[in-house]
Amino acid sequence: MAKDVKEWMHTSISIPVGAKESADSILDKFSQGYLTLTMDDRRDLLISLAKDYDVNRARVRDLMEQYLNLEISHGDKFIGDEDGGASPSLYRRERSLRDALKPTYANFFERLNAQPGGLKLLAVLRADLLALLAIENVGSLRALDSYLKEKLITWLSPAALELHQITWDDSASLLEKIVEYEAVHPIRNLIDLKRRLGVGRRCFGYFHPAIPGEPLIFIEVALLKDIASSIQEVLWDDPPTAECKAHCALFYSISSTQPGLSGINLGKFLLKRVINMVKRDMPSVQKYATLSPIPGFMQWLNSKLASQLKLAESEAGSSDQLENRQSSTFRENILLSHEEKMIVDSIGENASRKSGIEVMHEMLQSKDWTKSEHFCTVLKSPLMRLCTRYLIKEKKRGKALDSVANFHLQNGAYIERINWMADQSEKGIKQSGGIMVNYVYRLENIEEYAQQYFNSGDIHASPRVVPIS
């Protein structure tokens, strides 16, 4: 089967542009066959697509030489016509160069996109490509991914997407997909689903005509009196706030259904359209905020603690003064002095044997630390302070290190409040120590904040979340 699918791919790429009926038949076979392949066979096919159908660089070089020779033959000047433009010969060469710089697989993607079910297959294909790139970071595969991503961005422009409010009256198949794809706060049962689609709640999805009955991305909204500080009060709010008394639209979950659309910011456009819709339909709502997870916090913190422990261990076992001075360059005072004392004292008789960082690291490795009121009290101050530092100061290429923070900040939000024990689920404790953050979209500042973040990485935050060193 793998050999047949590769042959169908080759044939569909080779068929002349005008032979639509033949191309359609072959593409149907390819589409059905690709989905039956194992991941190893898909890997081989994608590598072949990337390498064998890349840009024809020999032709590009030949055309560049022709272009330069044509220009040089006229004294390094363009031949002017009556309008002051270049000569027809130069225009022809430029058109030929543009065509030659397109990879051979360009028409293949165009044809697939025009097929029924083709857009969905392209999303599957890119998801497989991203998984492959995580293992084999090869230039030709990166180029393939970059080109396909650019085409998907074009085909999934906001003008091509339909905004739909998802309700309990929608089809069972659509509701099943909402349950399946909810990525932030899993839907426990039908009662939970009905609650999220009922009074005081809204769910909106972006749909594309080429993928009917399946949202590309959806957002869940709670209509509340004020900004919530824990997910428990959002999910278990019973009875809900009367909608006529709601002053805050709280976005508490955004889920993408297509891994292959990673890096394509559909959420930005969805958020803006939903804000506009709520503003139009509910004039009483004056605040637009989120209650968001902080998925990278505990991973970052545990890595910091582990590296500091390793440095301390290497210093203790080394008699080389130069080596100790070099390692001290990387040493950080992660804990403030009073935090260090509280954490060490919390373990009683073993206090003299361990540092605060060592005790804290051991506490956080245990899944049961949140069950101890004593440990929660001891860890609250350092965790809240370090989480603030993580959100505001820790950067990657000048932008927020945390993926969810980067998403909201680039969309023009600011950090309003960081909430202790806001998500006490197992997932919430594991990824962020139970901490969640409120981002607020102040309508009059959205564009200004988004531009400042884009230009220089500036992060706007309430004075209550200014990090303490």
Short mmCIF file of C-alpha atoms in Angstrom, two decimals:
data_model
loop_
_atom_site.label_atom_id
_atom_site.label_comp_id
_atom_site.label_asym_id
_atom_site.label_seq_id
_atom_site.Cartn_x
_atom_site.Cartn_y
_atom_site.Cartn_z
CA MET A 1 0.00 0.00 0.00
CA ALA A 2 2.80 2.45 0.86
CA LYS A 3 4.30 1.99 -2.60
CA ASP A 4 0.91 2.65 -4.23
CA VAL A 5 0.31 5.83 -2.17
CA LYS A 6 3.75 7.18 -3.11
CA GLU A 7 3.05 6.42 -6.76
CA TRP A 8 -0.33 8.21 -6.58
CA MET A 9 1.45 11.20 -5.05
CA HIS A 10 4.03 11.20 -7.86
CA THR A 11 1.35 10.88 -10.52
CA SER A 12 -0.82 13.66 -9.10
CA ILE A 13 2.20 15.99 -9.00
CA SER A 14 3.16 15.10 -12.58
CA ILE A 15 -0.29 15.44 -14.19
CA PRO A 16 -0.54 18.61 -16.33
CA VAL A 17 -2.53 21.47 -14.79
CA GLY A 18 -5.39 21.14 -17.31
CA ALA A 19 -6.08 17.43 -16.69
CA LYS A 20 -8.50 17.98 -13.79
CA GLU A 21 -10.53 14.76 -14.01
CA SER A 22 -7.45 12.53 -13.99
CA ALA A 23 -5.92 14.52 -11.13
CA ASP A 24 -9.11 14.31 -9.05
CA SER A 25 -9.27 10.53 -9.34
CA ILE A 26 -5.62 10.06 -8.39
CA LEU A 27 -5.90 12.54 -5.48
CA ASP A 28 -8.90 10.63 -4.10
CA LYS A 29 -6.85 7.44 -4.08
CA PHE A 30 -3.92 9.24 -2.45
CA SER A 31 -6.12 10.81 0.25
CA GLN A 32 -7.76 7.52 1.20
CA GLY A 33 -4.49 5.62 1.02
CA TYR A 34 -2.47 8.09 3.11
CA LEU A 35 -4.79 7.69 6.09
CA THR A 36 -4.22 3.91 6.09
CA LEU A 37 -0.42 4.21 6.27
CA THR A 38 1.62 3.49 9.38
CA MET A 39 3.62 6.35 10.87
CA ASP A 40 6.84 4.86 9.47
CA ASP A 41 5.35 4.81 5.96
CA ARG A 42 4.07 8.37 6.37
CA ARG A 43 7.58 9.40 7.43
CA ASP A 44 9.11 7.91 4.27
CA LEU A 45 6.49 9.60 2.09
CA LEU A 46 6.99 13.02 3.70
CA ILE A 47 10.77 12.78 3.35
CA SER A 48 10.32 11.89 -0.31
CA LEU A 49 7.90 14.79 -0.80
CA ALA A 50 10.32 17.23 0.85
CA LYS A 51 13.46 16.12 -0.97
CA ASP A 52 12.28 14.89 -4.37
CA TYR A 53 9.79 17.69 -5.05
CA ASP A 54 11.65 20.66 -3.63
CA VAL A 55 12.65 23.76 -5.63
CA ASN A 56 14.45 22.93 -8.89
CA ARG A 57 17.61 24.84 -8.01
CA ALA A 58 19.41 24.02 -11.26
CA ARG A 59 16.63 25.77 -13.17
CA VAL A 60 16.71 28.70 -10.74
CA ARG A 61 20.47 29.13 -11.26
CA ASP A 62 20.04 28.98 -15.04
CA LEU A 63 17.29 31.60 -15.00
CA MET A 64 19.31 33.85 -12.68
CA GLU A 65 22.24 33.73 -15.08
CA GLN A 66 19.94 34.58 -18.00
CA TYR A 67 18.44 37.44 -16.00
CA LEU A 68 21.83 38.88 -15.02
CA ASN A 69 23.25 38.45 -18.53
CA LEU A 70 20.25 40.24 -20.02
CA GLU A 71 20.77 43.15 -17.63
CA ILE A 72 24.55 43.29 -18.13
CA SER A 73 24.24 43.24 -21.90
CA HIS A 74 22.50 46.60 -21.66
CA GLY A 75 25.13 48.31 -19.52
CA ASP A 76 23.77 47.31 -16.09
CA LYS A 77 20.60 49.33 -16.75
CA PHE A 78 17.02 48.34 -17.28
CA ILE A 79 15.72 49.06 -20.77
CA GLY A 80 13.08 51.75 -20.37
CA ASP A 81 9.80 51.91 -22.25
CA GLU A 82 7.40 54.82 -22.59
CA ASP A 83 6.13 54.33 -19.04
CA GLY A 84 9.59 54.22 -17.58
CA GLY A 85 9.34 50.50 -16.75
CA ALA A 86 11.70 47.62 -17.49
CA SER A 87 11.87 45.80 -20.82
CA PRO A 88 9.42 42.98 -21.64
CA SER A 89 12.38 40.56 -21.58
CA LEU A 90 13.14 41.40 -17.95
CA TYR A 91 9.50 41.04 -16.93
CA ARG A 92 9.39 37.59 -18.60
CA ARG A 93 12.55 36.47 -16.81
CA GLU A 94 11.19 37.73 -13.46
CA ARG A 95 7.96 35.80 -13.96
CA SER A 96 9.95 32.69 -14.82
CA LEU A 97 12.10 33.14 -11.71
CA ARG A 98 9.04 33.48 -9.48
CA ASP A 99 7.60 30.28 -10.93
CA ALA A 100 10.91 28.43 -10.58
CA LEU A 101 11.24 29.41 -6.90
CA LYS A 102 7.99 27.61 -6.12
CA PRO A 103 8.65 24.06 -4.91
CA THR A 104 7.34 21.28 -7.14
CA TYR A 105 4.91 20.21 -4.40
CA ALA A 106 3.14 23.61 -4.57
CA ASN A 107 0.56 22.51 -7.16
CA PHE A 108 0.06 19.25 -5.27
CA PHE A 109 -1.07 21.17 -2.17
CA GLU A 110 -3.27 23.46 -4.26
CA ARG A 111 -4.98 20.49 -5.85
CA LEU A 112 -5.45 18.74 -2.52
CA ASN A 113 -7.00 21.85 -1.00
CA ALA A 114 -9.55 21.97 -3.84
CA GLN A 115 -10.59 18.36 -3.20
CA PRO A 116 -13.51 17.44 -0.88
CA GLY A 117 -11.85 16.59 2.43
CA GLY A 118 -8.53 17.91 1.15
CA LEU A 119 -8.10 20.68 3.72
CA LYS A 120 -8.59 18.20 6.57
CA LEU A 121 -6.03 15.87 5.00
CA LEU A 122 -3.54 18.73 4.68
CA ALA A 123 -3.98 19.42 8.40
CA VAL A 124 -3.33 15.73 9.14
CA LEU A 125 -0.30 15.78 6.84
CA ARG A 126 1.14 18.80 8.63
CA ALA A 127 0.52 17.23 12.05
CA ASP A 128 2.56 14.23 10.91
CA LEU A 129 5.21 16.59 9.57
CA LEU A 130 5.47 18.43 12.90
CA ALA A 131 5.83 15.11 14.73
CA LEU A 132 8.59 14.12 12.31
CA LEU A 133 10.38 17.46 12.72
CA ALA A 134 10.49 16.95 16.48
CA ILE A 135 12.71 13.91 15.78
CA GLU A 136 14.45 14.80 12.51
CA ASN A 137 15.08 18.54 12.19
CA VAL A 138 16.10 18.46 8.52
CA GLY A 139 16.25 21.56 6.31
CA SER A 140 14.09 20.15 3.50
CA LEU A 141 11.41 19.09 6.02
CA ARG A 142 11.49 22.54 7.64
CA ALA A 143 11.04 24.13 4.21
CA LEU A 144 8.11 21.81 3.48
CA ASP A 145 6.49 22.70 6.81
CA SER A 146 7.07 26.42 6.30
CA TYR A 147 5.48 26.36 2.84
CA LEU A 148 2.49 24.29 3.95
CA LYS A 149 1.94 26.51 6.99
CA GLU A 150 1.91 29.63 4.78
CA LYS A 151 -0.67 28.05 2.49
CA LEU A 152 -2.87 26.99 5.42
CA ILE A 153 -2.75 30.53 6.83
CA THR A 154 -4.02 31.79 3.46
CA TRP A 155 -6.75 29.17 3.14
CA LEU A 156 -7.86 29.69 6.74
CA SER A 157 -8.11 33.47 6.63
CA PRO A 158 -10.83 34.93 8.92
CA ALA A 159 -12.92 35.76 5.85
CA ALA A 160 -13.16 32.04 5.05
CA LEU A 161 -14.21 31.03 8.59
CA GLU A 162 -17.71 30.93 10.05
CA LEU A 163 -18.39 31.80 13.70
CA HIS A 164 -21.08 29.62 15.26
CA GLN A 165 -22.45 29.53 18.80
CA ILE A 166 -22.49 25.90 19.89
CA THR A 167 -25.55 24.96 21.96
CA TRP A 168 -27.14 21.88 23.48
CA ASP A 169 -29.42 21.73 20.42
CA ASP A 170 -26.52 21.10 18.02
CA SER A 171 -25.96 17.64 16.57
CA ALA A 172 -24.75 14.84 18.80
CA SER A 173 -21.67 14.39 16.58
CA LEU A 174 -20.66 18.04 17.10
CA LEU A 175 -21.18 17.83 20.86
CA GLU A 176 -19.09 14.66 20.96
CA LYS A 177 -16.26 16.56 19.28
CA ILE A 178 -16.47 19.31 21.91
CA VAL A 179 -16.07 16.68 24.62
CA GLU A 180 -13.24 14.96 22.73
CA TYR A 181 -11.23 18.08 21.93
CA GLU A 182 -11.66 20.07 25.16
CA ALA A 183 -7.98 20.41 26.08
CA VAL A 184 -7.93 22.72 29.12
CA HIS A 185 -10.61 21.47 31.54
CA PRO A 186 -11.87 17.98 30.58
CA ILE A 187 -15.65 17.62 30.38
CA ARG A 188 -16.63 15.04 32.99
CA ASN A 189 -20.05 13.94 31.76
CA LEU A 190 -23.17 15.06 29.88
CA ILE A 191 -24.35 17.10 32.87
CA ASP A 192 -21.07 19.02 32.82
CA LEU A 193 -21.37 19.55 29.05
CA LYS A 194 -24.96 20.78 29.35
CA ARG A 195 -23.89 23.16 32.11
CA ARG A 196 -21.15 24.66 29.89
CA LEU A 197 -23.67 25.25 27.11
CA GLY A 198 -26.51 26.49 29.32
CA VAL A 199 -27.55 29.66 31.14
CA GLY A 200 -24.68 31.97 31.99
CA ARG A 201 -22.33 30.19 29.60
CA ARG A 202 -21.44 30.45 25.93
CA CYS A 203 -19.40 28.30 23.57
CA PHE A 204 -18.30 29.61 20.18
CA GLY A 205 -16.46 27.78 17.41
CA TYR A 206 -14.73 28.69 14.18
CA PHE A 207 -15.82 26.46 11.29
CA HIS A 208 -14.55 26.11 7.73
CA PRO A 209 -16.90 25.03 4.91
CA ALA A 210 -14.37 22.40 3.80
CA ILE A 211 -14.50 20.67 7.22
CA PRO A 212 -18.25 20.65 8.02
CA GLY A 213 -19.53 19.75 11.46
CA GLU A 214 -16.16 20.11 13.15
CA PRO A 215 -14.82 23.33 14.72
CA LEU A 216 -11.20 24.19 14.02
CA ILE A 217 -11.05 25.94 17.39
CA PHE A 218 -13.62 26.75 20.08
CA ILE A 219 -13.79 28.98 23.13
CA GLU A 220 -15.84 28.64 26.32
CA VAL A 221 -17.16 31.74 28.09
CA ALA A 222 -18.64 32.25 31.56
CA LEU A 223 -20.89 35.26 32.20
CA LEU A 224 -20.17 36.39 35.76
CA LYS A 225 -20.60 39.33 38.11
CA ASP A 226 -16.82 39.78 38.31
CA ILE A 227 -13.53 38.17 37.31
CA ALA A 228 -13.29 34.68 38.80
CA SER A 229 -10.22 33.70 40.81
CA SER A 230 -10.57 29.89 40.56
CA ILE A 231 -11.75 27.41 37.98
CA GLN A 232 -13.76 25.65 40.68
CA GLU A 233 -16.17 28.59 40.95
CA VAL A 234 -16.52 28.67 37.15
CA LEU A 235 -17.19 24.97 36.59
CA TRP A 236 -19.25 24.41 39.75
CA ASP A 237 -21.13 27.71 39.87
CA ASP A 238 -24.64 26.54 40.75
CA PRO A 239 -26.93 28.30 40.35
CA PRO A 240 -25.21 30.41 37.69
CA THR A 241 -25.18 34.20 37.68
CA ALA A 242 -28.32 35.62 36.12
CA GLU A 243 -27.28 36.88 32.70
CA CYS A 244 -28.92 40.26 33.25
CA LYS A 245 -26.58 40.74 36.24
CA ALA A 246 -23.41 39.65 34.46
CA HIS A 247 -20.70 42.31 34.13
CA CYS A 248 -17.79 40.09 33.09
CA ALA A 249 -17.27 37.76 30.15
CA LEU A 250 -14.63 35.28 31.34
CA PHE A 251 -12.85 33.14 28.74
CA TYR A 252 -11.83 30.00 30.59
CA SER A 253 -10.94 27.54 27.82
CA ILE A 254 -9.68 27.75 24.24
CA SER A 255 -9.14 24.44 22.47
CA SER A 256 -7.82 23.69 19.00
CA THR A 257 -9.04 20.52 17.33
CA GLN A 258 -6.35 20.19 14.65
CA PRO A 259 -2.72 19.62 15.73
CA GLY A 260 -1.70 20.35 12.14
CA LEU A 261 -2.81 23.98 12.55
CA SER A 262 -0.25 24.62 15.30
CA GLY A 263 1.31 28.08 14.95
CA ILE A 264 -1.66 29.44 13.01
CA ASN A 265 -3.23 31.97 15.37
CA LEU A 266 -6.93 31.35 14.79
CA GLY A 267 -7.56 32.08 18.47
CA LYS A 268 -6.67 35.74 18.03
CA PHE A 269 -9.43 36.29 15.49
CA LEU A 270 -11.89 34.11 17.41
CA LEU A 271 -11.35 36.10 20.61
CA LYS A 272 -11.89 39.43 18.89
CA ARG A 273 -15.06 38.29 17.16
CA VAL A 274 -16.49 36.81 20.35
CA ILE A 275 -15.72 40.00 22.29
CA ASN A 276 -17.51 42.03 19.61
CA MET A 277 -20.49 39.66 19.65
CA VAL A 278 -20.84 39.74 23.46
CA LYS A 279 -20.42 43.51 23.48
CA ARG A 280 -23.21 43.84 20.92
CA ASP A 281 -25.63 41.37 22.54
CA MET A 282 -24.93 42.10 26.23
CA PRO A 283 -24.32 45.80 26.93
CA SER A 284 -24.17 45.09 30.68
CA VAL A 285 -20.85 43.24 30.24
CA GLN A 286 -17.99 45.69 30.76
CA LYS A 287 -15.06 43.39 31.55
CA TYR A 288 -13.43 40.87 29.23
CA ALA A 289 -10.97 38.60 30.98
CA THR A 290 -9.55 35.09 31.09
CA LEU A 291 -8.84 32.53 33.76
CA SER A 292 -5.85 30.86 32.19
CA PRO A 293 -3.52 27.97 33.00
CA ILE A 294 0.25 28.45 33.21
CA PRO A 295 1.35 25.21 31.54
CA GLY A 296 5.10 25.74 31.62
CA PHE A 297 5.58 27.04 35.18
CA MET A 298 6.33 23.87 37.15
CA GLN A 299 8.57 22.47 34.44
CA TRP A 300 10.57 25.71 34.44
CA LEU A 301 10.71 25.84 38.26
CA ASN A 302 11.72 22.21 38.74
CA SER A 303 14.45 22.68 36.14
CA LYS A 304 15.72 25.77 38.00
CA LEU A 305 15.75 23.96 41.35
CA ALA A 306 17.47 20.89 39.90
CA SER A 307 20.20 22.97 38.24
CA GLN A 308 20.88 24.87 41.48
CA LEU A 309 21.12 21.62 43.43
CA LYS A 310 23.54 20.24 40.85
CA LEU A 311 25.69 23.38 41.11
CA ALA A 312 25.74 23.16 44.90
CA GLU A 313 26.70 19.49 44.74
CA SER A 314 29.55 20.12 42.29
CA GLU A 315 30.87 23.01 44.44
CA ALA A 316 30.77 20.85 47.57
CA GLY A 317 32.78 18.11 45.87
CA SER A 318 35.35 20.40 44.23
CA SER A 319 38.51 21.86 45.75
CA ASP A 320 39.28 23.93 42.65
CA GLN A 321 38.75 27.59 43.54
CA LEU A 322 38.59 28.68 39.88
CA GLU A 323 35.92 26.07 39.15
CA ASN A 324 33.93 27.21 42.19
CA ARG A 325 34.11 30.83 41.09
CA GLN A 326 32.88 29.87 37.61
CA SER A 327 29.97 27.84 38.96
CA SER A 328 29.01 30.65 41.32
CA THR A 329 28.33 32.77 38.23
CA PHE A 330 25.34 30.53 37.50
CA ARG A 331 24.14 30.34 41.10
CA GLU A 332 20.84 32.11 41.84
CA ASN A 333 19.15 33.15 45.04
CA ILE A 334 15.88 31.52 44.07
CA LEU A 335 14.50 31.83 47.60
CA LEU A 336 14.38 34.97 49.73
CA SER A 337 15.91 34.63 53.18
CA HIS A 338 12.60 34.43 55.06
CA GLU A 339 11.25 31.90 52.53
CA GLU A 340 14.39 29.78 52.97
CA LYS A 341 13.92 29.76 56.75
CA MET A 342 10.20 28.90 56.58
CA ILE A 343 10.79 26.02 54.18
CA VAL A 344 13.72 24.54 56.13
CA ASP A 345 11.88 24.90 59.47
CA SER A 346 8.82 23.15 58.01
CA ILE A 347 10.59 19.75 58.09
CA GLY A 348 11.53 20.01 61.77
CA GLU A 349 14.37 17.85 63.05
CA ASN A 350 15.89 17.28 59.59
CA ALA A 351 16.23 21.04 59.00
CA SER A 352 19.98 21.30 59.57
CA ARG A 353 20.79 18.71 56.91
CA LYS A 354 19.13 20.29 53.88
CA SER A 355 18.94 23.63 52.09
CA GLY A 356 15.66 25.37 51.38
CA ILE A 357 15.99 24.63 47.66
CA GLU A 358 16.52 20.92 48.37
CA VAL A 359 13.49 20.77 50.68
CA MET A 360 11.33 22.68 48.23
CA HIS A 361 12.39 20.46 45.34
CA GLU A 362 11.51 17.34 47.32
CA MET A 363 8.14 18.78 48.35
CA LEU A 364 7.19 19.61 44.78
CA GLN A 365 8.18 16.15 43.54
CA SER A 366 5.56 14.70 45.86
CA LYS A 367 2.01 14.64 44.53
CA ASP A 368 0.69 15.00 48.06
CA TRP A 369 2.12 18.38 49.04
CA THR A 370 -1.16 20.14 48.29
CA LYS A 371 -2.94 17.91 50.79
CA SER A 372 -0.93 19.42 53.64
CA GLU A 373 -2.25 22.79 54.77
CA HIS A 374 1.11 23.40 56.46
CA PHE A 375 3.15 22.81 53.29
CA CYS A 376 0.71 24.89 51.23
CA THR A 377 1.13 27.81 53.61
CA VAL A 378 4.94 27.51 53.52
CA LEU A 379 5.13 27.26 49.72
CA LYS A 380 2.54 29.90 48.83
CA SER A 381 4.85 32.91 49.09
CA PRO A 382 7.78 31.55 47.03
CA LEU A 383 5.56 29.89 44.43
CA MET A 384 3.46 33.00 43.84
CA ARG A 385 6.56 35.19 43.62
CA LEU A 386 8.40 32.81 41.29
CA CYS A 387 5.30 32.38 39.13
CA THR A 388 5.12 36.17 38.73
CA ARG A 389 8.78 36.21 37.72
CA TYR A 390 8.15 33.37 35.25
CA LEU A 391 5.25 35.18 33.57
CA ILE A 392 6.81 38.64 33.36
CA LYS A 393 10.59 38.23 33.26
CA GLU A 394 11.33 34.86 31.68
CA LYS A 395 11.58 35.32 27.91
CA LYS A 396 12.29 33.36 24.76
CA ARG A 397 13.41 35.43 21.76
CA GLY A 398 12.19 38.52 23.61
CA LYS A 399 8.67 37.17 24.21
CA ALA A 400 7.01 35.47 27.20
CA LEU A 401 8.37 31.98 27.79
CA ASP A 402 4.96 30.58 28.73
CA SER A 403 2.94 29.66 25.63
CA VAL A 404 -0.45 30.74 26.99
CA ALA A 405 0.98 34.02 28.28
CA ASN A 406 2.54 34.69 24.88
CA PHE A 407 -0.80 33.99 23.17
CA HIS A 408 -2.80 36.47 25.25
CA LEU A 409 -0.09 39.14 25.43
CA GLN A 410 0.40 39.16 21.66
CA ASN A 411 -3.36 39.59 21.34
CA GLY A 412 -3.28 42.76 23.48
CA ALA A 413 -4.16 41.54 26.98
CA TYR A 414 -2.46 42.51 30.23
CA ILE A 415 -1.83 40.52 33.41
CA GLU A 416 -4.40 41.47 36.03
CA ARG A 417 -4.04 38.92 38.85
CA ILE A 418 -2.31 35.66 39.78
CA ASN A 419 -4.49 33.27 41.78
CA TRP A 420 -3.35 30.75 44.38
CA MET A 421 -4.87 27.24 44.25
CA ALA A 422 -7.11 28.29 41.39
CA ASP A 423 -6.97 24.87 39.71
CA GLN A 424 -6.76 22.01 42.19
CA SER A 425 -7.09 19.26 39.59
CA GLU A 426 -4.22 16.81 39.16
CA LYS A 427 -3.31 18.47 35.86
CA GLY A 428 -3.45 21.96 37.38
CA ILE A 429 -1.16 20.98 40.27
CA LYS A 430 1.30 19.22 37.96
CA GLN A 431 1.68 22.01 35.41
CA SER A 432 1.41 25.15 37.54
CA GLY A 433 1.23 24.23 41.22
CA GLY A 434 -2.49 25.00 41.09
CA ILE A 435 -1.86 28.66 40.16
CA MET A 436 -3.86 30.38 37.42
CA VAL A 437 -3.73 33.88 35.97
CA ASN A 438 -6.30 36.44 34.87
CA TYR A 439 -5.50 38.24 31.63
CA VAL A 440 -7.73 41.24 30.92
CA TYR A 441 -8.64 42.65 27.52
CA ARG A 442 -9.19 46.36 27.99
CA LEU A 443 -10.86 47.28 24.71
CA GLU A 444 -9.36 50.74 24.43
CA ASN A 445 -5.80 49.37 24.91
CA ILE A 446 -5.82 46.10 22.96
CA GLU A 447 -4.11 47.37 19.81
CA GLU A 448 -1.61 49.52 21.74
CA TYR A 449 -0.56 46.68 24.08
CA ALA A 450 -0.36 44.15 21.22
CA GLN A 451 1.88 46.47 19.19
CA GLN A 452 4.19 47.21 22.13
CA TYR A 453 4.53 43.52 22.89
CA PHE A 454 5.22 42.73 19.24
CA ASN A 455 7.80 45.50 18.86
CA SER A 456 9.76 45.20 22.09
CA GLY A 457 8.27 42.42 24.22
CA ASP A 458 6.73 44.89 26.70
CA ILE A 459 4.40 43.15 29.13
CA HIS A 460 1.69 45.21 30.81
CA ALA A 461 0.63 44.09 34.26
CA SER A 462 -1.32 45.34 37.25
CA PRO A 463 0.84 46.73 40.11
CA ARG A 464 -0.29 43.80 42.25
CA VAL A 465 1.71 41.37 40.09
CA VAL A 466 4.98 43.27 39.80
CA PRO A 467 7.69 40.62 40.44
CA ILE A 468 9.87 40.83 43.56
CA SER A 469 13.52 39.87 42.96
#
